[in-house]
Every structure is written in structure tokens, then in C-alpha cells.
């Protein structure tokens, strides 16, 4: 399994995840209901949080400490994801352009 796929594989139960990020279990459930985090589920419905989910929960905690409400946090997280996506696309385009031979200028 690739390191990126491993980072997104759910392995931590909600109690462990809550302890890792110093949050109450109820808060994690609220964040899931609000769409801020989307943990994996076992066939029996048990939530399994990944390392990526834990990183996201840490970011949520930081934003809460800065005074944002959950709607503001959702917007910040969406914008941060969009920036990441655009940077990746830009890097791919730059790499592709670097591979192209220079066209003659005239």
C-alpha cells in the first residue's frame, strides 16, 4: 500500500482518535455530522479514523482556538483543499512544460 493510501486508511477507534487530539468523543461526532471529517466505517458501523483524519482534527482544533465557528472552519478547510489542488495542478503543468522542447521564436 502506498504511503498516501496508508495515511488515509482508518485504523483508530473514536476513543483513541479523541484522545490523540485532546477532544471529546461527542465533538468528533458533531464534526462528522457537519461534514468536517469523514472517518471510515467497519461493516458494523464503528468509526475508524485515519492519520489524515487525525491531522484534520488537529487543524479543526487550531481553527477553533483562533475563534472560528464550525461554518467558518468548513470554509477554511475547503479553501485549503482547493489551494492544494491548484498547486498540484500547477506543478503538473510546469513539469509538462519543462519537458516540452522550446518552440522557435520568430
CSV table of C-alpha atoms in Angstrom, one decimal:
chain,number,residue,atom,x,y,z
A,1,UNK,CA,0.0,0.0,0.0
A,2,UNK,CA,1.3,3.4,-0.9
A,3,UNK,CA,2.2,5.8,1.9
A,4,UNK,CA,-0.6,8.2,0.8
A,5,UNK,CA,-3.2,5.4,0.8
A,6,UNK,CA,-1.8,4.2,4.2
A,7,UNK,CA,-2.3,7.7,5.5
A,8,UNK,CA,-6.0,7.6,4.6
A,9,UNK,CA,-6.7,4.1,6.0
A,10,UNK,CA,-9.0,4.1,9.0
A,11,UNK,CA,-7.3,2.4,12.0
A,12,UNK,CA,-8.1,4.4,15.1
A,13,UNK,CA,-11.3,3.9,17.1
A,14,UNK,CA,-13.2,7.1,18.0
A,15,UNK,CA,-12.0,6.9,21.6
A,16,UNK,CA,-8.3,6.7,20.5
A,17,UNK,CA,-8.8,9.5,18.0
A,18,UNK,CA,-10.4,11.7,20.6
A,19,UNK,CA,-7.5,11.1,22.9
A,20,UNK,CA,-4.9,11.8,20.2
A,21,UNK,CA,-6.4,15.2,19.5
A,22,UNK,CA,-7.4,16.0,23.1
A,23,UNK,CA,-11.1,16.3,22.2
A,24,UNK,CA,-14.3,14.9,23.5
A,25,UNK,CA,-15.8,12.0,21.6
A,26,UNK,CA,-19.1,13.9,21.2
A,27,UNK,CA,-17.2,16.7,19.4
A,28,UNK,CA,-15.8,14.2,16.8
A,29,UNK,CA,-19.4,13.0,16.2
A,30,UNK,CA,-20.5,16.6,15.7
A,31,UNK,CA,-17.7,17.3,13.3
A,32,UNK,CA,-18.6,14.2,11.3
A,33,UNK,CA,-22.3,15.3,11.2
A,34,UNK,CA,-21.2,18.8,9.9
A,35,UNK,CA,-19.0,17.2,7.2
A,36,UNK,CA,-15.7,18.4,8.7
A,37,UNK,CA,-14.3,14.8,8.9
A,38,UNK,CA,-15.4,11.6,7.3
A,39,UNK,CA,-14.0,8.5,9.1
A,40,UNK,CA,-14.1,5.1,7.6
A,41,UNK,CA,-16.7,2.7,9.0
A,42,UNK,CA,-16.5,-1.0,9.7
A,43,UNK,CA,-19.3,-3.3,8.4
A,44,UNK,CA,-20.8,-3.0,11.9
A,45,UNK,CA,-20.7,0.9,11.7
A,46,UNK,CA,-17.8,1.5,14.0
A,47,UNK,CA,-15.9,4.7,13.1
A,48,UNK,CA,-12.2,4.3,12.1
A,49,UNK,CA,-10.1,7.4,11.9
A,50,UNK,CA,-7.0,7.6,9.7
A,51,UNK,CA,-3.8,9.6,10.2
A,52,UNK,CA,-5.2,12.1,7.7
A,53,UNK,CA,-8.4,12.4,9.8
A,54,UNK,CA,-6.2,13.0,12.9
A,55,UNK,CA,-4.3,15.7,11.1
A,56,UNK,CA,-7.6,17.3,10.0
A,57,UNK,CA,-8.9,17.2,13.6
A,58,UNK,CA,-5.7,18.9,14.8
A,59,UNK,CA,-6.4,21.6,12.2
A,60,UNK,CA,-10.0,21.9,13.4
A,61,UNK,CA,-8.8,22.4,16.9
A,62,UNK,CA,-6.4,25.1,15.8
A,63,UNK,CA,-9.1,26.9,13.9
A,64,UNK,CA,-11.4,26.7,16.9
A,65,UNK,CA,-8.7,28.2,19.1
A,66,UNK,CA,-8.5,31.1,16.6
A,67,UNK,CA,-12.2,31.8,17.2
A,68,UNK,CA,-13.8,30.3,14.1
A,69,UNK,CA,-17.2,28.7,14.3
A,70,UNK,CA,-17.9,25.4,12.5
A,71,UNK,CA,-19.2,27.1,9.4
A,72,UNK,CA,-16.0,29.2,9.2
A,73,UNK,CA,-13.9,26.1,9.7
A,74,UNK,CA,-15.7,24.2,6.9
A,75,UNK,CA,-15.0,27.2,4.6
A,76,UNK,CA,-11.3,27.4,5.6
A,77,UNK,CA,-10.8,23.6,5.1
A,78,UNK,CA,-12.5,23.8,1.7
A,79,UNK,CA,-10.3,26.7,0.6
A,80,UNK,CA,-7.2,25.0,1.9
A,81,UNK,CA,-8.1,21.9,-0.1
A,82,UNK,CA,-8.7,24.0,-3.2
A,83,UNK,CA,-5.3,25.7,-2.8
A,84,UNK,CA,-3.6,22.2,-2.5
A,85,UNK,CA,-5.5,21.0,-5.6
A,86,UNK,CA,-4.5,24.1,-7.6
A,87,UNK,CA,-0.8,23.9,-6.5
A,88,UNK,CA,-0.7,20.2,-7.6
A,89,UNK,CA,-2.2,21.1,-11.0
A,90,UNK,CA,0.2,24.0,-11.4
A,91,UNK,CA,3.2,21.7,-10.6
A,92,UNK,CA,2.0,19.2,-13.1
A,93,UNK,CA,1.6,21.9,-15.8
A,94,UNK,CA,5.0,23.3,-15.0
A,95,UNK,CA,6.6,19.8,-15.2
A,96,UNK,CA,4.8,19.1,-18.5
A,97,UNK,CA,6.0,22.5,-19.9
A,98,UNK,CA,9.6,21.8,-18.8
A,99,UNK,CA,9.5,18.5,-20.8
A,100,UNK,CA,8.4,20.3,-24.0
A,101,UNK,CA,11.1,21.4,-26.3
A,102,UNK,CA,11.3,25.1,-26.8
A,103,UNK,CA,9.4,26.3,-29.8
A,104,UNK,CA,11.3,28.5,-32.2
A,105,UNK,CA,10.7,32.2,-31.7
A,106,UNK,CA,10.5,34.3,-34.6
